[in-house]
PDB file of C-alpha atoms in Angstrom:
ATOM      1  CA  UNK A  83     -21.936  -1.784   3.753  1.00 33.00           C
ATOM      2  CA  UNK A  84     -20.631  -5.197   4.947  1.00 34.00           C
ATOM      3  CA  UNK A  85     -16.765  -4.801   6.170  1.00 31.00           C
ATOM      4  CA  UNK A  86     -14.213  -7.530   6.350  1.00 33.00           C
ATOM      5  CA  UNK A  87     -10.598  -7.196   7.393  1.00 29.00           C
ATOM      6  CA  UNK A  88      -8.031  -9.415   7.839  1.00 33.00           C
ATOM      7  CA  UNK A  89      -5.124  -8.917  10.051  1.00 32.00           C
ATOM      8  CA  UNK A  90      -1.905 -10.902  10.421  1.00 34.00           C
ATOM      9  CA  UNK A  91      -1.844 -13.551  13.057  1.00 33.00           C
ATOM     10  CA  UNK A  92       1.846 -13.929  13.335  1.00 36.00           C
ATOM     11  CA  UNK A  93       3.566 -11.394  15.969  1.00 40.00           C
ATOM     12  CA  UNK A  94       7.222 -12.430  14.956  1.00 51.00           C
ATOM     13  CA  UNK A  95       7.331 -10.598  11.235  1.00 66.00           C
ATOM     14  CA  UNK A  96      10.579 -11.000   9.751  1.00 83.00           C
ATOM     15  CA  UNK A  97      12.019  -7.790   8.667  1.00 89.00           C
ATOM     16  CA  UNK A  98      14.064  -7.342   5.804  1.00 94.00           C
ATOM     17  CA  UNK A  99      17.155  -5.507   4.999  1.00 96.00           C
ATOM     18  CA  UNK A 100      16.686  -2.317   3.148  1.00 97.00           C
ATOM     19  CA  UNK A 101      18.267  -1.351   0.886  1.00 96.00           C
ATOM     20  CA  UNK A 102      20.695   1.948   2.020  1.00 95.00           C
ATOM     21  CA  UNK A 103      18.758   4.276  -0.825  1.00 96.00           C
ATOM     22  CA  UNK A 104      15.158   3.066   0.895  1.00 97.00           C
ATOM     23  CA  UNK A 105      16.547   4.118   4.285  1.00 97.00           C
ATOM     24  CA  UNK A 106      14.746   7.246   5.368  1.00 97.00           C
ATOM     25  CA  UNK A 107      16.623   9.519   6.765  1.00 96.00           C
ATOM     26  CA  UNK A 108      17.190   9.882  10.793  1.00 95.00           C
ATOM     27  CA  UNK A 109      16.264   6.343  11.451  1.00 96.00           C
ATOM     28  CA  UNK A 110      19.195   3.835  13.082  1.00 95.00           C
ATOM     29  CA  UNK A 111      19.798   0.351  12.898  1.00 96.00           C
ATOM     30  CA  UNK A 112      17.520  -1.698  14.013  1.00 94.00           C
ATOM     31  CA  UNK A 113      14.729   0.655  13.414  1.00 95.00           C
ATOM     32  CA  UNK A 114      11.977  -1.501  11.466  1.00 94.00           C
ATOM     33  CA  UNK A 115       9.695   0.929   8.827  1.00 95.00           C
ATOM     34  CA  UNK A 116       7.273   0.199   6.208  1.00 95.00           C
ATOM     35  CA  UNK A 117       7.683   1.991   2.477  1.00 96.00           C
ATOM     36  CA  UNK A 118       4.233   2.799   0.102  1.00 95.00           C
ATOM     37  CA  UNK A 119       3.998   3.920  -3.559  1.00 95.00           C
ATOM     38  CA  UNK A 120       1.787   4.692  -6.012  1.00 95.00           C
ATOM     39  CA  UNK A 121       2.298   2.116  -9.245  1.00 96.00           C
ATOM     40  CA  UNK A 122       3.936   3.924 -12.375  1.00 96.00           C
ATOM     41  CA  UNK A 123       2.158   1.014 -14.306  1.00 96.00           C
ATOM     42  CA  UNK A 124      -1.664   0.652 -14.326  1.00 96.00           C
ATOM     43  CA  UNK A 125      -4.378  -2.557 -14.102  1.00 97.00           C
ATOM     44  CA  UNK A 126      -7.531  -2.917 -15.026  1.00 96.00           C
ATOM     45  CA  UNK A 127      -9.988  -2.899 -12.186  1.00 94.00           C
ATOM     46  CA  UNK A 128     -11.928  -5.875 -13.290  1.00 95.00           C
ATOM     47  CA  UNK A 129      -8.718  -8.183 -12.741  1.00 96.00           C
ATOM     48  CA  UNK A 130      -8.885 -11.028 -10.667  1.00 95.00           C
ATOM     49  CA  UNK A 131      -7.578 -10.985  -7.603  1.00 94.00           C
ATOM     50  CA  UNK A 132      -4.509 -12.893  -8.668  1.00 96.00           C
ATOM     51  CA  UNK A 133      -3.240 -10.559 -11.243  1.00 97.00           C
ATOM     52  CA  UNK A 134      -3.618  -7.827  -8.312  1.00 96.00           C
ATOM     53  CA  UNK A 135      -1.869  -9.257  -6.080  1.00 94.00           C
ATOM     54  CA  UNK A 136       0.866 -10.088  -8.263  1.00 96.00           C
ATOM     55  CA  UNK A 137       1.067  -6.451  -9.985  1.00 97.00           C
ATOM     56  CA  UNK A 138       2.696  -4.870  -6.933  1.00 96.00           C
ATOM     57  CA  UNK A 139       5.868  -6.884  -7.218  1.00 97.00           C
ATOM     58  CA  UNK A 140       6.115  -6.216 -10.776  1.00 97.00           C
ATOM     59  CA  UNK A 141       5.877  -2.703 -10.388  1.00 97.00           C
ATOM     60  CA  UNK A 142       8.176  -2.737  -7.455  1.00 97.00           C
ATOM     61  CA  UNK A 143      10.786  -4.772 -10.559  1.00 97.00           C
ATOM     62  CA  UNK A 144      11.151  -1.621 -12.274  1.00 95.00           C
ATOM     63  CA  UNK A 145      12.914   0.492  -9.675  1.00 96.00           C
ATOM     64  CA  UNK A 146      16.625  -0.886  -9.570  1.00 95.00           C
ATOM     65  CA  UNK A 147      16.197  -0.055  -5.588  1.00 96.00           C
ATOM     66  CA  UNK A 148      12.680  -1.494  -5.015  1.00 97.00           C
ATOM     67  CA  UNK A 149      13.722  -4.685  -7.167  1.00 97.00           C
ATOM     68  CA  UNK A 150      16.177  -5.671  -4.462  1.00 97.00           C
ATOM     69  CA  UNK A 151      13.300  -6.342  -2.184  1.00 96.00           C
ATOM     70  CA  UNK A 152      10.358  -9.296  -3.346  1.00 95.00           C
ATOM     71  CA  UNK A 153       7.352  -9.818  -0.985  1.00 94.00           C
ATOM     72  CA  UNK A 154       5.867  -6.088  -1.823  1.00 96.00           C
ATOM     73  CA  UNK A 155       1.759  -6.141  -1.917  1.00 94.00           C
ATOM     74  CA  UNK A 156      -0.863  -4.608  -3.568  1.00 94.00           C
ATOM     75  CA  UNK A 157      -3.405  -3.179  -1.978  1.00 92.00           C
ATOM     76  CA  UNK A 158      -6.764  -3.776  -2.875  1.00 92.00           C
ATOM     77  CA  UNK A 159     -10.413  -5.131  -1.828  1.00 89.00           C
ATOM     78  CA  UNK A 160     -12.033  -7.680  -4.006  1.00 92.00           C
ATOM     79  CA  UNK A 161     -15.200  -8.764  -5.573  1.00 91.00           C
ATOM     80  CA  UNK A 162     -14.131 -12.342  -4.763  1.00 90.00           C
ATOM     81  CA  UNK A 163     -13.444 -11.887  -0.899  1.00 86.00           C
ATOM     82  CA  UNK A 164      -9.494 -11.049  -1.396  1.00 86.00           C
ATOM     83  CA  UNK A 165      -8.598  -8.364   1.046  1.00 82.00           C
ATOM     84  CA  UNK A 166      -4.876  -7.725   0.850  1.00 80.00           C
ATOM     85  CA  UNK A 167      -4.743  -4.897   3.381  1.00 75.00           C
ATOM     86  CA  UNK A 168      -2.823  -7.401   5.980  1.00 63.00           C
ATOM     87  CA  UNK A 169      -0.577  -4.892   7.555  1.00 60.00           C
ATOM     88  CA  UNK A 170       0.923  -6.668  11.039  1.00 52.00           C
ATOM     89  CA  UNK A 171      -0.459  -4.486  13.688  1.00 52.00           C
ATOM     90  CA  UNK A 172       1.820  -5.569  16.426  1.00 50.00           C
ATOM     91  CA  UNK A 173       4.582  -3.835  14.941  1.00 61.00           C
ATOM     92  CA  UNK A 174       4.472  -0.130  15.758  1.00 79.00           C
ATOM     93  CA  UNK A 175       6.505   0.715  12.511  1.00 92.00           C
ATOM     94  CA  UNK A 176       6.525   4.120  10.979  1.00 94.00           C
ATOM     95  CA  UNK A 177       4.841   4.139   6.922  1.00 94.00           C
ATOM     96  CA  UNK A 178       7.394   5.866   4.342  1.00 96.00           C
ATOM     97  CA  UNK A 179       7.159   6.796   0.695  1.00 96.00           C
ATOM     98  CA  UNK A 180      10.274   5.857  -1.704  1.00 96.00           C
ATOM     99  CA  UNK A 181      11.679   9.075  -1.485  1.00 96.00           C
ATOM    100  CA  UNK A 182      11.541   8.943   2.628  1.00 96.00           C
ATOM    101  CA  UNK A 183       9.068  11.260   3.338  1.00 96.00           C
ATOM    102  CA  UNK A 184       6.937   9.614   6.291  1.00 96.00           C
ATOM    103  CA  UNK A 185       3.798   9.007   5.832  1.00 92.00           C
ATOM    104  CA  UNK A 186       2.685   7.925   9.536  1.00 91.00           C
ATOM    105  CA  UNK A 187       3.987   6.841  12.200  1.00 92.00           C
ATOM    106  CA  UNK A 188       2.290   3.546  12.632  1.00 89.00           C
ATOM    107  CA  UNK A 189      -0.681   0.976  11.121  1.00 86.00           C
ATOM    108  CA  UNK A 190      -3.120   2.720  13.547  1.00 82.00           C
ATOM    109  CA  UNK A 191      -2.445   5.963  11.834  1.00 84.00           C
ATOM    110  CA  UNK A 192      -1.857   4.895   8.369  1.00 86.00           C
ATOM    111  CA  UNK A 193      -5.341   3.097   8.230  1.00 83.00           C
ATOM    112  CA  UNK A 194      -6.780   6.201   9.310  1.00 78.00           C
ATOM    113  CA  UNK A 195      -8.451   8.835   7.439  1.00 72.00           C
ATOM    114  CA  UNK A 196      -5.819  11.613   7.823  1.00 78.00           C
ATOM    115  CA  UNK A 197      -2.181  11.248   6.797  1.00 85.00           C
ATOM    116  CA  UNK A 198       1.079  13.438   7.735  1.00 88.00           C
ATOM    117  CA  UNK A 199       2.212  13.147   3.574  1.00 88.00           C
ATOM    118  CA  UNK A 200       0.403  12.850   0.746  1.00 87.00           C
ATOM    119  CA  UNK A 201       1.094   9.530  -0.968  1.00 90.00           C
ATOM    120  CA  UNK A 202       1.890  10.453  -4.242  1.00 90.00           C
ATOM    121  CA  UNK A 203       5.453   8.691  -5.007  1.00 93.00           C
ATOM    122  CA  UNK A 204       6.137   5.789  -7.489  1.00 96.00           C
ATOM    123  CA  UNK A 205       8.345   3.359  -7.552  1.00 96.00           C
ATOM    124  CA  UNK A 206      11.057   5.277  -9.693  1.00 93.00           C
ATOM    125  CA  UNK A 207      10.435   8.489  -7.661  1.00 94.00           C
ATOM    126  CA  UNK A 208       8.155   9.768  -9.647  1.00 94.00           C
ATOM    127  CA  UNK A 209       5.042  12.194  -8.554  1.00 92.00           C
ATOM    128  CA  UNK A 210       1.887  10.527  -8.986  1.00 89.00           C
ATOM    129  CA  UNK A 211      -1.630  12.567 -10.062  1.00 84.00           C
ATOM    130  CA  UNK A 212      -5.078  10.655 -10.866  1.00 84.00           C
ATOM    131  CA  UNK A 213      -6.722   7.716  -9.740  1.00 88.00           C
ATOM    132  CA  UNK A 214      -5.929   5.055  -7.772  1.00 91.00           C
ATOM    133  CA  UNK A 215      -7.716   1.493  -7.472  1.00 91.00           C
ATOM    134  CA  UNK A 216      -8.412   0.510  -3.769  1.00 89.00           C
ATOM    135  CA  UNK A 217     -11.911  -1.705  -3.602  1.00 87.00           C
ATOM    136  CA  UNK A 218     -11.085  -0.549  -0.050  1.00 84.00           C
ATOM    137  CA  UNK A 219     -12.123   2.149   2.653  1.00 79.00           C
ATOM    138  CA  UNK A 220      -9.975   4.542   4.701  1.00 76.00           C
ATOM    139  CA  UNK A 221      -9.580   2.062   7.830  1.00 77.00           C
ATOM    140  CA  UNK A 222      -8.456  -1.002   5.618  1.00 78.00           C
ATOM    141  CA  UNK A 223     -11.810  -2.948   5.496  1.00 78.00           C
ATOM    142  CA  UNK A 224     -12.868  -4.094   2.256  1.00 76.00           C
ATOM    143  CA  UNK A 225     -15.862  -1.837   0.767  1.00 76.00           C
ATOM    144  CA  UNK A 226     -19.234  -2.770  -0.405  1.00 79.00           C
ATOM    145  CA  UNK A 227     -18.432  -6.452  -1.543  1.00 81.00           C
ATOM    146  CA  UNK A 228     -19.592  -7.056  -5.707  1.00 83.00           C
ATOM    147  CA  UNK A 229     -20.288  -3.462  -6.052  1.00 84.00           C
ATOM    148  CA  UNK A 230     -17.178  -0.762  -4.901  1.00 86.00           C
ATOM    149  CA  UNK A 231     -14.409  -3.434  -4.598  1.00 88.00           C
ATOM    150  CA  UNK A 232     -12.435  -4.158  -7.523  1.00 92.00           C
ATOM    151  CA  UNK A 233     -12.945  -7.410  -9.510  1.00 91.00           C
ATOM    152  CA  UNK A 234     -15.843  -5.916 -12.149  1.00 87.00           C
ATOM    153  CA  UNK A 235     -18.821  -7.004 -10.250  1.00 86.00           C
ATOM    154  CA  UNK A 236     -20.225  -3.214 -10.556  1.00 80.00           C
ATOM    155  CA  UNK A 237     -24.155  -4.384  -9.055  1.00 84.00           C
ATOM    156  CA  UNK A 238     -24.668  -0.193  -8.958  1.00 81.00           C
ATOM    157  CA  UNK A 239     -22.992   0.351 -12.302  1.00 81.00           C
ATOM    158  CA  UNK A 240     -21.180   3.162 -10.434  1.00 84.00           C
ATOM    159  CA  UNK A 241     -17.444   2.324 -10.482  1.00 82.00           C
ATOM    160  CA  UNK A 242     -15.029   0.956  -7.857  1.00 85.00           C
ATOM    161  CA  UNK A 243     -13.435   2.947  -5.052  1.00 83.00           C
ATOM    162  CA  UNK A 244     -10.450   4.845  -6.026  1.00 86.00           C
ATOM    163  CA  UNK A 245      -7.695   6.900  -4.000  1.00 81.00           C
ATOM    164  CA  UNK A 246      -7.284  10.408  -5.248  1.00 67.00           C
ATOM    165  CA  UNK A 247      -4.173  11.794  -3.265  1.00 61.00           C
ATOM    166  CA  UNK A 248      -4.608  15.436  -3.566  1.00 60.00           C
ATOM    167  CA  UNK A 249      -4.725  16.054  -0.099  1.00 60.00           C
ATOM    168  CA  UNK A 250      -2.745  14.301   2.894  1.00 55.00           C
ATOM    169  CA  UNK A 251      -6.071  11.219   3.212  1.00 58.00           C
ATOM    170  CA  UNK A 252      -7.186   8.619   1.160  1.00 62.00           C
ATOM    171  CA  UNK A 253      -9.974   9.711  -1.061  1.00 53.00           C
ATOM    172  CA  UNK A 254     -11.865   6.388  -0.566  1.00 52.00           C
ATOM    173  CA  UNK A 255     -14.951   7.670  -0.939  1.00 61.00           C
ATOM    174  CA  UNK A 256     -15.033   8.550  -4.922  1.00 75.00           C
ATOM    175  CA  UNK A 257     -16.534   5.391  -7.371  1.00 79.00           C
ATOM    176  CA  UNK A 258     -15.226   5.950 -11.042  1.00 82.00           C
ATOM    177  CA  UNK A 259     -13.716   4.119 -13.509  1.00 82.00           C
ATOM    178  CA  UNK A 260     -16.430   3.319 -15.761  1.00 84.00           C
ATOM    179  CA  UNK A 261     -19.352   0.078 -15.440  1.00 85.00           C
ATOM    180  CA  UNK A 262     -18.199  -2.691 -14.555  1.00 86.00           C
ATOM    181  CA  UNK A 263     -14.706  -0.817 -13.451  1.00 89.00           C
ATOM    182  CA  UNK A 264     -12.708  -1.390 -16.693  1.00 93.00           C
ATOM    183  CA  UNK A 265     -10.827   1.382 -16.459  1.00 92.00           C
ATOM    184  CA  UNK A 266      -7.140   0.775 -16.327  1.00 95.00           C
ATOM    185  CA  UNK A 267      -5.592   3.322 -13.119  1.00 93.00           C
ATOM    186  CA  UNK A 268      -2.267   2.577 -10.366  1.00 94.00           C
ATOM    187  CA  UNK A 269      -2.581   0.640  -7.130  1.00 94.00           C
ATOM    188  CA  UNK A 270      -0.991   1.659  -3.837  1.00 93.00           C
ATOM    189  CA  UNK A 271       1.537  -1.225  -3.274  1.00 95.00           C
ATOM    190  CA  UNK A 272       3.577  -1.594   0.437  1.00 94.00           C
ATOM    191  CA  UNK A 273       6.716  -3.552   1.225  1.00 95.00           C
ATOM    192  CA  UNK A 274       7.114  -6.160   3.927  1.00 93.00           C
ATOM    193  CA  UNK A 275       8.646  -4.955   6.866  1.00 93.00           C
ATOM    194  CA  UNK A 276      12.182  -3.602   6.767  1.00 96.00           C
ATOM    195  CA  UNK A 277      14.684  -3.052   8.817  1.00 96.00           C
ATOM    196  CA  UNK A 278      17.930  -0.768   8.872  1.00 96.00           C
ATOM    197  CA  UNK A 279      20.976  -2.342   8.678  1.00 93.00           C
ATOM    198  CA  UNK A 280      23.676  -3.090  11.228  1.00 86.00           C
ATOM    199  CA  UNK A 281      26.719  -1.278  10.247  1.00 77.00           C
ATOM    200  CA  UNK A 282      28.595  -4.195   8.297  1.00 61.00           C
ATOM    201  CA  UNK A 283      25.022  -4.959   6.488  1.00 50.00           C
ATOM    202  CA  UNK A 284      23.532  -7.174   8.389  1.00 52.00           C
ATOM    203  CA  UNK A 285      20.564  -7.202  10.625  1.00 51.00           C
ATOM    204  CA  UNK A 286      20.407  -6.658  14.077  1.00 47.00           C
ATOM    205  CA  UNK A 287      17.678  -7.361  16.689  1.00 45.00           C
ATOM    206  CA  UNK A 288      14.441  -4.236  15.295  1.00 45.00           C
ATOM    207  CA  UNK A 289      13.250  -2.890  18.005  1.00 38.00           C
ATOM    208  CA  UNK A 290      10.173  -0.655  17.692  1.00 43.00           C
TER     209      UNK A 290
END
């Protein structure tokens, strides 16, 4: 299996206000956290790259709350050497799901195998069952290039990798979707950094 994985190179991320109904619960200002969902909406998993990338964003347009945030990813490996699984590991930011349940407590533990919450949330709060693209494995590198990443370059005629959250771990290990990975399943899709507000709305210095 050849593994890629690109990281961030910038250590001075730019958080974001959140929005107050992203906020999870117990955290103060200043506090910088991360928020994942499963896409209501569904792709093919022969797209292109570019029409993954862009999908998180739209999906993150349907949610009045999620909307008031742009710069949200998909995350995906790809046939064509796209690995969007960029999370900045010099921030030590806790992972949430929409509805503020956290996830883990930081990159190292959400690009591991084991998770402390299923991620099974969508953008409009919904609970998510089925597949889930990824083209990725459980530590964020990009899986076996033109054969389980996404893009429709199926050499094993096997399927892509998929998530399967039934359990609190990403299910990276099980190839479906049909040959050539034409099924049409959700995505996982993360937010840039955030940050909770100061007390009159605006930011103050995250600290982490």
């Amino acid at each position: 299996m050849c593994l890629a994985f690109t990281v961030m190179a910038s250590t001075t991320t730019q958080a974001l206000d959140a929005p107050a109904a992203l906020v999870p619960a117990g955290l103060t200002p200043g506090q910088t956290f991360y928020v994942v969902f499963v896409s209501s909406g569904t792709i093919a998993g022969n797209s292109s790259s570019v029409a993954l990338a862009a999908f998180g964003q739209t999906q993150a347009n349907n949610n009045i709350e999620t909307a008031k945030i742009t710069g949200w990813k998909t995350l995906f490996g790809h046939d064509d050497g796209t690995t969007s699984t960029t999370i900045h590991t010099a921030v030590s930011a806790p992972f949430y799901r929409p509805d503020g349940t956290r996830i883990s407590t930081s990159s190292a533990t959400f690009w591991a195998v084991t998770h402390e919450s299923v991620i099974n949330r969508s953008e409009d709060l919904s609970t998510h069952t089925g597949n889930i693209w990824t083209g990725f494995a459980s530590n964020g590198t990009r899986a076996n290039p033109n054969d389980d990443t996404l893009g429709g370059n199926d050499f094993a005629s096997d399927g892509c990798l998929v998530g399967l959250h039934v359990v609190n771990q990403w299910s990276a290990g099980a190839l479906t979707g049909g040959i050539g990975c034409t099924a049409s399943y959700s995505t996982y899709v993360i937010s840039p950094l955030l940050t909770v507000p100061g007390p009159t709305g605006g930011s103050v210095l995250p600290f982490n």
